[in-house]
PDB file of C-alpha atoms in Angstrom:
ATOM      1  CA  UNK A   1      56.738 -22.046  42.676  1.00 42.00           C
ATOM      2  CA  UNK A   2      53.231 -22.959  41.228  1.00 50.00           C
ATOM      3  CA  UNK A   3      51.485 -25.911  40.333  1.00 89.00           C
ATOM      4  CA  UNK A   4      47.651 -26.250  38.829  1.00 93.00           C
ATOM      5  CA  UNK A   5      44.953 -27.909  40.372  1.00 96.00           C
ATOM      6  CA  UNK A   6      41.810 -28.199  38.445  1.00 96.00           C
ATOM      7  CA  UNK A   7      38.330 -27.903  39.946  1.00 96.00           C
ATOM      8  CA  UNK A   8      34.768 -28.373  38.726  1.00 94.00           C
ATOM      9  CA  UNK A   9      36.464 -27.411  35.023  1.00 94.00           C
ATOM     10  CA  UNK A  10      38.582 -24.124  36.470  1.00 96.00           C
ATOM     11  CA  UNK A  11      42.393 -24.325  36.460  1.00 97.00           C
ATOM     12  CA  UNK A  12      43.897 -22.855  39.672  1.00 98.00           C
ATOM     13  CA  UNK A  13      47.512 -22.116  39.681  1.00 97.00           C
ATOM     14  CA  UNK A  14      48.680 -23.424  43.081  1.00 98.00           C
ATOM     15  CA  UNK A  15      51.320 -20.863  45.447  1.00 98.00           C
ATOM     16  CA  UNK A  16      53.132 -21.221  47.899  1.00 98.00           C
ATOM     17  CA  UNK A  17      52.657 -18.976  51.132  1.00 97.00           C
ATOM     18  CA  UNK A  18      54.845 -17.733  53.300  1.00 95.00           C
ATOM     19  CA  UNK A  19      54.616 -18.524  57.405  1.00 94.00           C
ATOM     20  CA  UNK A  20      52.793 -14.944  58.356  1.00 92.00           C
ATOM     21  CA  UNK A  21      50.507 -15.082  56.296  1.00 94.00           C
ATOM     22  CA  UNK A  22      49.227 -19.229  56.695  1.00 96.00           C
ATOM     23  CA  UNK A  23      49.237 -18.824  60.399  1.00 94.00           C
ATOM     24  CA  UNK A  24      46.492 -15.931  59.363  1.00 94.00           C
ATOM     25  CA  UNK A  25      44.745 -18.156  57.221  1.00 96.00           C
ATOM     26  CA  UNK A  26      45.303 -20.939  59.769  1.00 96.00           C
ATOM     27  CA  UNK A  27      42.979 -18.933  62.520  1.00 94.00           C
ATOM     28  CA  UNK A  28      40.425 -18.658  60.281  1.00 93.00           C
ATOM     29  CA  UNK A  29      37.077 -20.343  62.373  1.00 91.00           C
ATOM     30  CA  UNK A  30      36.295 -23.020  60.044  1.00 87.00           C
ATOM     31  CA  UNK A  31      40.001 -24.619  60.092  1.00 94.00           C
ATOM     32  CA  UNK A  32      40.677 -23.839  64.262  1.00 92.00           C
ATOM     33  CA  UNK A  33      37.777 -26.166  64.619  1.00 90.00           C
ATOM     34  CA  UNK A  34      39.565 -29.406  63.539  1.00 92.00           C
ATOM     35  CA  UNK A  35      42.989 -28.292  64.424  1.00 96.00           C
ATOM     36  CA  UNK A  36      42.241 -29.568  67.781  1.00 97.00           C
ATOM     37  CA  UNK A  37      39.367 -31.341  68.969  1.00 97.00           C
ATOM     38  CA  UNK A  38      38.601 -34.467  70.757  1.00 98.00           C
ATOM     39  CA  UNK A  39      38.435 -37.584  68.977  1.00 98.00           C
ATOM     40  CA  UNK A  40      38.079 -39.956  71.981  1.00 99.00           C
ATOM     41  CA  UNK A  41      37.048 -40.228  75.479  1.00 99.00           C
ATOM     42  CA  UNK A  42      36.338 -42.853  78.453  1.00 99.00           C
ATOM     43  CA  UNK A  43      34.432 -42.036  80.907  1.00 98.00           C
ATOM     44  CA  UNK A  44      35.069 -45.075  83.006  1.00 97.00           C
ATOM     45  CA  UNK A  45      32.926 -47.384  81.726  1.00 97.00           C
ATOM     46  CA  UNK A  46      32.497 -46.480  77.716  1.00 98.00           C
ATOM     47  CA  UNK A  47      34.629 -45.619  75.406  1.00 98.00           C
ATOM     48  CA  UNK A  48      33.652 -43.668  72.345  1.00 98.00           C
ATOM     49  CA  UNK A  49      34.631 -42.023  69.394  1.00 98.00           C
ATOM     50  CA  UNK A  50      34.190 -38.353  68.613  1.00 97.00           C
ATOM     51  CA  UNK A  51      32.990 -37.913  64.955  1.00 95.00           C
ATOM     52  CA  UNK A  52      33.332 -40.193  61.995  1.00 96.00           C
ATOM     53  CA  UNK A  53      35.715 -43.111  62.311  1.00 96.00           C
ATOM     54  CA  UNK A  54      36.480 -46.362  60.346  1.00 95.00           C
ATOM     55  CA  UNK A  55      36.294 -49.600  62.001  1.00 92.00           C
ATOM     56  CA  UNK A  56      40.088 -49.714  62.108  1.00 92.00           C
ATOM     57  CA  UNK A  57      39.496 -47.000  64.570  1.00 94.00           C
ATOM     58  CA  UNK A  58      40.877 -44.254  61.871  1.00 96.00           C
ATOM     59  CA  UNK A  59      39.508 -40.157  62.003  1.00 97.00           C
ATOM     60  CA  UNK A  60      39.375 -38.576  58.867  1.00 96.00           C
ATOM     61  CA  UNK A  61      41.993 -35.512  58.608  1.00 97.00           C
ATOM     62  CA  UNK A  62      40.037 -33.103  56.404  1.00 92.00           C
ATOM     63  CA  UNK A  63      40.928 -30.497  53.757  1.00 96.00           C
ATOM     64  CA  UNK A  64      40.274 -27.096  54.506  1.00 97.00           C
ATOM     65  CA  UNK A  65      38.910 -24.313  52.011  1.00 97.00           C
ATOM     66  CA  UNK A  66      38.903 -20.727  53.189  1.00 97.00           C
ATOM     67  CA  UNK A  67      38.622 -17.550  51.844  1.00 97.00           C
ATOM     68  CA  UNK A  68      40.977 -15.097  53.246  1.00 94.00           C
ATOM     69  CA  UNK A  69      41.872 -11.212  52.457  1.00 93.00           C
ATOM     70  CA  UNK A  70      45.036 -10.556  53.821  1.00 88.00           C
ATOM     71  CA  UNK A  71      45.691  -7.016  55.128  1.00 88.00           C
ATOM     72  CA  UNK A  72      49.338  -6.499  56.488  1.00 83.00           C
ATOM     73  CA  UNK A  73      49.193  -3.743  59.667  1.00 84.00           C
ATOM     74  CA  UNK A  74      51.641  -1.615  60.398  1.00 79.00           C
ATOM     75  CA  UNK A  75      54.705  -3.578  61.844  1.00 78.00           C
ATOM     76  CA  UNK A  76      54.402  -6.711  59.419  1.00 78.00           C
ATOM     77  CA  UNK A  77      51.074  -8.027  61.314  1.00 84.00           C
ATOM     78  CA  UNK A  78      48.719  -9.886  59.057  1.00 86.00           C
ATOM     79  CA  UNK A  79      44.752  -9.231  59.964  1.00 85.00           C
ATOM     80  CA  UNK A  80      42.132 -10.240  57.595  1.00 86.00           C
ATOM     81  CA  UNK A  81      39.634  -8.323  55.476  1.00 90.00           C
ATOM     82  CA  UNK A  82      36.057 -10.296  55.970  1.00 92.00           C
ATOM     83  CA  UNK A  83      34.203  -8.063  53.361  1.00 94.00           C
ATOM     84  CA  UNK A  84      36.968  -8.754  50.865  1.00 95.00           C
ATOM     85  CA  UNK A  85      36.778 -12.608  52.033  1.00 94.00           C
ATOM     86  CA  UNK A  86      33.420 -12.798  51.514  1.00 95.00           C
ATOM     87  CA  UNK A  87      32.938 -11.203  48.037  1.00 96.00           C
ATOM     88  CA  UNK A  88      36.203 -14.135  47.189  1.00 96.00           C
ATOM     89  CA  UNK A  89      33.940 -16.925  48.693  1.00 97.00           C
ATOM     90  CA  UNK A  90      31.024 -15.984  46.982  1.00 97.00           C
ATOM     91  CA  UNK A  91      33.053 -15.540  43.280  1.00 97.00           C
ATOM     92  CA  UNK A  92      34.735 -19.125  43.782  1.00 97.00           C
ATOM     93  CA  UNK A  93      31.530 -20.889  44.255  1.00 97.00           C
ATOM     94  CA  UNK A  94      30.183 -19.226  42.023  1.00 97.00           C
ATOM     95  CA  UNK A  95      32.444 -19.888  39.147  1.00 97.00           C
ATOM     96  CA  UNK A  96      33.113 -23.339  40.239  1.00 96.00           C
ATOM     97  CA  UNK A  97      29.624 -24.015  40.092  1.00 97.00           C
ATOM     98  CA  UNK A  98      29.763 -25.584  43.865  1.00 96.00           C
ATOM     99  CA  UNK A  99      26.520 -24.485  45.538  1.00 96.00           C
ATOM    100  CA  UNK A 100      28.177 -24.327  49.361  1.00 96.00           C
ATOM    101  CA  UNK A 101      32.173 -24.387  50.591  1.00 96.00           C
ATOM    102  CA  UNK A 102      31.247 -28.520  51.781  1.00 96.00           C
ATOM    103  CA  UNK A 103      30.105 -28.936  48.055  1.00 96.00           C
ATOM    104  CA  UNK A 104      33.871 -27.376  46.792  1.00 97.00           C
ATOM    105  CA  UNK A 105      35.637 -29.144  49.532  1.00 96.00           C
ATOM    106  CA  UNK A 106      34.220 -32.117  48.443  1.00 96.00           C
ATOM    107  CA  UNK A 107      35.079 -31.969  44.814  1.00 96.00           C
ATOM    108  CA  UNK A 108      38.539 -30.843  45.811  1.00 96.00           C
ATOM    109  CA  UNK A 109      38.712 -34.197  48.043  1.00 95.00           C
ATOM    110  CA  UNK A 110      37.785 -36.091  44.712  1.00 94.00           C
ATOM    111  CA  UNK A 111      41.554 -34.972  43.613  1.00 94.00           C
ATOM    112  CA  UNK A 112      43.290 -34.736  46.782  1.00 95.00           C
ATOM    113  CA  UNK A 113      41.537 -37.883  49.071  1.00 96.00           C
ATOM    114  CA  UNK A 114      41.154 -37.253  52.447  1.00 96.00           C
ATOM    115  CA  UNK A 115      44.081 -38.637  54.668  1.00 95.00           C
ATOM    116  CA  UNK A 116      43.164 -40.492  57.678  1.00 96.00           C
ATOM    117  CA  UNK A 117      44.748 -41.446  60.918  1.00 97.00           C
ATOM    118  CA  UNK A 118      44.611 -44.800  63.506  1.00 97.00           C
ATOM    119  CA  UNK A 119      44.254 -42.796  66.627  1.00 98.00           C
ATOM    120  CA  UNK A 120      46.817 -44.318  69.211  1.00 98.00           C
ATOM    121  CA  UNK A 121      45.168 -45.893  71.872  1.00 98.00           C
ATOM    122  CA  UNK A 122      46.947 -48.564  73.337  1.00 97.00           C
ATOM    123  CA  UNK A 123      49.124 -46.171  75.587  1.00 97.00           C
ATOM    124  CA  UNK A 124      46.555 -44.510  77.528  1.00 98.00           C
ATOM    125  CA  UNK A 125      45.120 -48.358  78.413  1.00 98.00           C
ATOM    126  CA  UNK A 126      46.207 -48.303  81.998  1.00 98.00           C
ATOM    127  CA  UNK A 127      44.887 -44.911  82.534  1.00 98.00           C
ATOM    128  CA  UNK A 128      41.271 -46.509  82.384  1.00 98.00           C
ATOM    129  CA  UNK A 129      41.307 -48.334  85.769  1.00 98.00           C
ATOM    130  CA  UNK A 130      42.025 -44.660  88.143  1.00 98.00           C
ATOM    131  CA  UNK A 131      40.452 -41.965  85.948  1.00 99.00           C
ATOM    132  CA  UNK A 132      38.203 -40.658  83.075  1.00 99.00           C
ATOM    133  CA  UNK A 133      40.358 -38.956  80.577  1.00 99.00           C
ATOM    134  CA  UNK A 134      40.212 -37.612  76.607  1.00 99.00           C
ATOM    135  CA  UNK A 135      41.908 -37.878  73.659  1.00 99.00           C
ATOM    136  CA  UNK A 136      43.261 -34.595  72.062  1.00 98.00           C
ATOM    137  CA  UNK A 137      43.983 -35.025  68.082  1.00 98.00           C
ATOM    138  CA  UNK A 138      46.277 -31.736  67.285  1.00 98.00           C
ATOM    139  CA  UNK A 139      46.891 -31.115  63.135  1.00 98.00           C
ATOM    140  CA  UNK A 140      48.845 -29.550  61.672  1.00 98.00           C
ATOM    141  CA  UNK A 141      48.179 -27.082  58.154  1.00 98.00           C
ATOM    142  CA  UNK A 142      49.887 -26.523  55.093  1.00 98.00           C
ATOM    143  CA  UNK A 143      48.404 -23.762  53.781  1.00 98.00           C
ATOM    144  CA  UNK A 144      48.748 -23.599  49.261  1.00 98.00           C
ATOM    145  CA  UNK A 145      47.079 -20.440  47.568  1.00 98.00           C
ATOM    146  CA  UNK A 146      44.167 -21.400  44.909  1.00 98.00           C
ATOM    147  CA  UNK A 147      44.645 -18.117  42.120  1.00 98.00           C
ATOM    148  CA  UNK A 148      42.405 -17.981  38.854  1.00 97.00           C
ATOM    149  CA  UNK A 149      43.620 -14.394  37.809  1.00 95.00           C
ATOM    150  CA  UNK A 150      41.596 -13.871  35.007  1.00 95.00           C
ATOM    151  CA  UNK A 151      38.320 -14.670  37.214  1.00 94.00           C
ATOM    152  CA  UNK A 152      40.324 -12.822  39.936  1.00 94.00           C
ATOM    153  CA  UNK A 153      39.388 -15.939  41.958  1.00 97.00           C
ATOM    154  CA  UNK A 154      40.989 -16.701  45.282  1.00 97.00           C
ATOM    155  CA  UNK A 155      41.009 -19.530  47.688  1.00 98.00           C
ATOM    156  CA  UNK A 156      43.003 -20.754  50.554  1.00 98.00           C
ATOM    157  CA  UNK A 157      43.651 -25.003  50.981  1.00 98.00           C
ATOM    158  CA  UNK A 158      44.740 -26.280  54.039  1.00 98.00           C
ATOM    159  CA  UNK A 159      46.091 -29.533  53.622  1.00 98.00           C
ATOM    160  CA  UNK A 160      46.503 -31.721  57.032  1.00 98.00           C
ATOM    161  CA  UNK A 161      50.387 -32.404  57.527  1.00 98.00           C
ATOM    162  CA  UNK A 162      50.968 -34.146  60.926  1.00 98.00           C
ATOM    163  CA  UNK A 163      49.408 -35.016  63.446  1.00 98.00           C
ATOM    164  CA  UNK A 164      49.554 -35.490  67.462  1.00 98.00           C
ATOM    165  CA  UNK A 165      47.840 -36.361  70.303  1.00 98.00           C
ATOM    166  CA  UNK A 166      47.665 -35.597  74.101  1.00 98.00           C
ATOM    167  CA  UNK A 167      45.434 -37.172  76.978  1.00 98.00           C
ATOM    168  CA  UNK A 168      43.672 -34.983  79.247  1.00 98.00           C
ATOM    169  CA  UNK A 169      42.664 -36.088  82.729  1.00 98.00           C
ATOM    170  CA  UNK A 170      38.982 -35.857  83.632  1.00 98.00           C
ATOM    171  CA  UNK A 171      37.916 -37.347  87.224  1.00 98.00           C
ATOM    172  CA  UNK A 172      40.334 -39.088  89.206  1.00 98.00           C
ATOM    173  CA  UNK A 173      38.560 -41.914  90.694  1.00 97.00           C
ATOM    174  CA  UNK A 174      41.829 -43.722  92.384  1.00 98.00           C
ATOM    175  CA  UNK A 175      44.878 -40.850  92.991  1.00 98.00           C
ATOM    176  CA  UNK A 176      47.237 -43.671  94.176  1.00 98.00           C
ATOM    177  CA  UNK A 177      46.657 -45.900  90.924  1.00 97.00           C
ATOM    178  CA  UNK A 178      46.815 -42.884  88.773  1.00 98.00           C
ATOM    179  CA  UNK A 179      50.310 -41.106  89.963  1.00 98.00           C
ATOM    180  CA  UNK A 180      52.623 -43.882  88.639  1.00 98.00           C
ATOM    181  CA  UNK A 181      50.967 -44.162  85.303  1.00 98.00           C
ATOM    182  CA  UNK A 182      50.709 -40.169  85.234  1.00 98.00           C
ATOM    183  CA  UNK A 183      54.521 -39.835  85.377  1.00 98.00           C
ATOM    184  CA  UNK A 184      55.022 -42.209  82.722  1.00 97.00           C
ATOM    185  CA  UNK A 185      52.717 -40.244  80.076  1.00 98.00           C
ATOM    186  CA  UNK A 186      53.851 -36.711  81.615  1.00 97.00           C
ATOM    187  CA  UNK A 187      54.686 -34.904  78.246  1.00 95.00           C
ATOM    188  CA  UNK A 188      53.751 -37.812  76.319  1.00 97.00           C
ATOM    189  CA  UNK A 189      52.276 -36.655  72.912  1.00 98.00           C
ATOM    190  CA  UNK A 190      52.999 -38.917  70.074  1.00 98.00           C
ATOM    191  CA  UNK A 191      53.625 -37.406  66.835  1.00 98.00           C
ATOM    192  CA  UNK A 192      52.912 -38.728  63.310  1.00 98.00           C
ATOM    193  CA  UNK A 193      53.484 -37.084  59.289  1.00 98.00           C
ATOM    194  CA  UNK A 194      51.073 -37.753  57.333  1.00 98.00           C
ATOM    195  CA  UNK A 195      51.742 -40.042  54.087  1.00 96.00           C
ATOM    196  CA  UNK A 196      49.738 -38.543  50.965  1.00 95.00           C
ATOM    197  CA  UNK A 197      47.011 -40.575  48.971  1.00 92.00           C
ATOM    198  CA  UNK A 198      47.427 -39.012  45.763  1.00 94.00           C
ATOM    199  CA  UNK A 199      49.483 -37.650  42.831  1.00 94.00           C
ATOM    200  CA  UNK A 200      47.826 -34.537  43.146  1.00 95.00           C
ATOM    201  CA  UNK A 201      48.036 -34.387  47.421  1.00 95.00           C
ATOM    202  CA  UNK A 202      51.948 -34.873  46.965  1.00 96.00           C
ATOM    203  CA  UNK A 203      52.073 -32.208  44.393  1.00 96.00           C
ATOM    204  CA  UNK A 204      50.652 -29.987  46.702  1.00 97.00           C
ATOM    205  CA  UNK A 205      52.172 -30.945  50.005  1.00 97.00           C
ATOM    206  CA  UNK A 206      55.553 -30.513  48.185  1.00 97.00           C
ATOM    207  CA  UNK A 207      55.238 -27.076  47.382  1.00 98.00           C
ATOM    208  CA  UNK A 208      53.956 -26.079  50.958  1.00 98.00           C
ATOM    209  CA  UNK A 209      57.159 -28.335  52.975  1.00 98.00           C
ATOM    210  CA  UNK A 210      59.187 -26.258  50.106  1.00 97.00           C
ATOM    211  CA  UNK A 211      58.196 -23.033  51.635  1.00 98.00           C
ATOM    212  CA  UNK A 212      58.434 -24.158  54.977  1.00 97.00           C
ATOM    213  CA  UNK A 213      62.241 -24.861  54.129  1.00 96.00           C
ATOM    214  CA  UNK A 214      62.458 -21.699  53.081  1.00 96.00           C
ATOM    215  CA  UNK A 215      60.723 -20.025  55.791  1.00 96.00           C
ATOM    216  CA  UNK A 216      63.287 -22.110  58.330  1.00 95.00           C
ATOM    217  CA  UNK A 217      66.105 -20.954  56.395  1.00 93.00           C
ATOM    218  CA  UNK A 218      65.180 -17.422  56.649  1.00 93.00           C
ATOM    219  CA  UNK A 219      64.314 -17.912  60.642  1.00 92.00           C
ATOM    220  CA  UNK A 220      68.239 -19.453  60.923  1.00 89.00           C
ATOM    221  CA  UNK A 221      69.404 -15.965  59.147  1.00 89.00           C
ATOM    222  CA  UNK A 222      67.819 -13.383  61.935  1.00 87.00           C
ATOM    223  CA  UNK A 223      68.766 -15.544  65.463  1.00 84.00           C
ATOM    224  CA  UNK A 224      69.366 -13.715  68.104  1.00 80.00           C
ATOM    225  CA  UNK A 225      72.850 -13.414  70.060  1.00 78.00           C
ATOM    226  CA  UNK A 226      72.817 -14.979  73.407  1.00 76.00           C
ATOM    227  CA  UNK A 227      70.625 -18.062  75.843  1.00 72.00           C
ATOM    228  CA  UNK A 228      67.627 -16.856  73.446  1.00 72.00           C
ATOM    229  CA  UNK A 229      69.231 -17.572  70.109  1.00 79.00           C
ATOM    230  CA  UNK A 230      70.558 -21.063  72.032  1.00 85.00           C
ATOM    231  CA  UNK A 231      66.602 -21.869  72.510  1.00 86.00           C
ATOM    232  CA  UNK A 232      65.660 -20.471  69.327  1.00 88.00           C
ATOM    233  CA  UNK A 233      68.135 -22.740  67.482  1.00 90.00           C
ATOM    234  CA  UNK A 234      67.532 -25.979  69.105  1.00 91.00           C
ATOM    235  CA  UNK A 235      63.597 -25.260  68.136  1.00 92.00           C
ATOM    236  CA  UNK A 236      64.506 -24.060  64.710  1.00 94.00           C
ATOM    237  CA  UNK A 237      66.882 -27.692  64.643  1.00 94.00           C
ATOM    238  CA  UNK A 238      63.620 -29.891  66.104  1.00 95.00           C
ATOM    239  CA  UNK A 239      61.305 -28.037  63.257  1.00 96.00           C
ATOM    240  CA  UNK A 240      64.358 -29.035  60.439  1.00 96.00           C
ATOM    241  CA  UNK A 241      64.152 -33.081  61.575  1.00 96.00           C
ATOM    242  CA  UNK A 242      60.090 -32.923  61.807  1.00 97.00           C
ATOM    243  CA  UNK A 243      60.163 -31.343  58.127  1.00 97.00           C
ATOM    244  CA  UNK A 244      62.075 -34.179  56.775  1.00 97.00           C
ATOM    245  CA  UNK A 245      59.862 -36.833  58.313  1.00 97.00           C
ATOM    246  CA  UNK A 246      57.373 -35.026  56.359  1.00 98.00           C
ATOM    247  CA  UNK A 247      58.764 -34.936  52.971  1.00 97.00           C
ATOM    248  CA  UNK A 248      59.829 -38.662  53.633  1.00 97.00           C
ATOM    249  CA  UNK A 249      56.305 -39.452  54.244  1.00 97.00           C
ATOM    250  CA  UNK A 250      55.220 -37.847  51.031  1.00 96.00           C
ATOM    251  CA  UNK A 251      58.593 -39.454  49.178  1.00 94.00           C
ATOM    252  CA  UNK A 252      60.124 -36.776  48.644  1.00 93.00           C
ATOM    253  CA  UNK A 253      64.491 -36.688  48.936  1.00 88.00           C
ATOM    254  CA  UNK A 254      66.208 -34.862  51.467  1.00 87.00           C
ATOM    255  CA  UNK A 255      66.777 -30.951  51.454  1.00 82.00           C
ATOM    256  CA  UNK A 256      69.975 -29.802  50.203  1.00 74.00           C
ATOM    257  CA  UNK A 257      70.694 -27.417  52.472  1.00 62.00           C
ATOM    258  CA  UNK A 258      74.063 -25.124  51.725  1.00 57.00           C
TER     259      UNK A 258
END
């Protein structure tokens, strides 16, 4: 399924991509840098903020542009070809006219806003009396292909999704005061889908949750026999409910699934 997304005058047609190869594009350096990162911390007596952030207390969840060569290995593994990668980078900017990847991010976030996120404070309060601690923003990707084939242009977007958050305990200045409210938030990670800001973000998002249904579908066709296709199935199951919350959040109707 393709859509078109204009940019800086060039019409990209807009692809979906299957799992193996967006978890490639997905360890790329410049995305697994705001997958997950810290967005907030106390260290007992200030708290701060890691990187922009509104004074609503929202982080910007930023689009993602990289340039990716995929190479599949022997056994279906999917490595990357930098060379390739590079000579793609260097033709999109190029024809695009954008003089750096910020610059084309940017005038892709002219079309597709950048989402943004409240971070979730108000449960980790009582931690603040027995311990220093962090905030740990996880996000998740959909990953679209960007194809100009008569430029033979290339491009990868990674469009944030969901995201989630996890405390992480620092120094422990009072044990006792700390263990009751440490059970309570034991495998506590709040989870949110993130609502699109544009025509043109929905557009896109739908045509990445699209091939994640597909991708599930095919995952339910090859379970194993036995405890490990039990396991496998409830995850598959948990993965089916979070994808709805997405495409609700980006009004789209429920899959039909046959």
């Amino acid at each position: 399924m393709a859509d078109r997304l204009t940019i800086n005058g060039i019409a990209f047609d807009v692809l979906s991509v299957p799992a193996p190869i967006g978890a490639a594009v997905l360890r790329d350096p410049v995305v697994a840098q705001v997958r997950t990162r810290v967005v907030w911390s106390w260290d007992g007596a200030v708290a701060r903020f890691h990187g922009p952030v509104t004074e609503q207390g929202a982080v910007p969840l930023a689009n993602a542009l990289v340039f990716f060569a995929p190479v599949v290995l022997k056994g279906g593994a999917v490595a990357a070809d930098p060379a390739k990668a590079k000579r793609q980078g260097e033709r999109f900017l190029e024809a695009t006219g954008a003089v750096s990847v910020p610059e084309a991010v940017k005038a892709i976030s002219g079309i597709v806003p950048v989402a943004r996120k409240v971070v979730p404070l108000s449960p980790y309060e009582a931690l603040k009396p027995s311990c220093t601690f962090e905030l740990v923003q996880g996000t998740d990707y959909l990953v679209v292909q960007l194809v100009e084939r008569a430029k033979e242009l290339s491009a990868w977007l990674c469009l944030p999704n969901r995201v989630s958050y996890r405390h992480k305990v620092g120094e422990v200045r009072d044990p006792e005061a700390l263990e009751p409210v440490a059970a309570r938030l034991d495998g506590y990670e709040p989870s949110f889908a993130v609502p699109a800001r544009s025509r043109a973000a929905k557009g896109l998002r739908r045509i990445g949750l699209e091939q994640r249904g597909r991708d599930l579908l095919q995952a339910q066709k090859v379970l194993p026999e036995g405890v490990g296709g039990a396991v496998a199935r409830d995850n598959l199951a948990r993965a089916a409910l979070r994808l709805e919350e997405e495409r609700q959040a980006i009004g789209l109707a429920p899959r039909r699934v046959n």
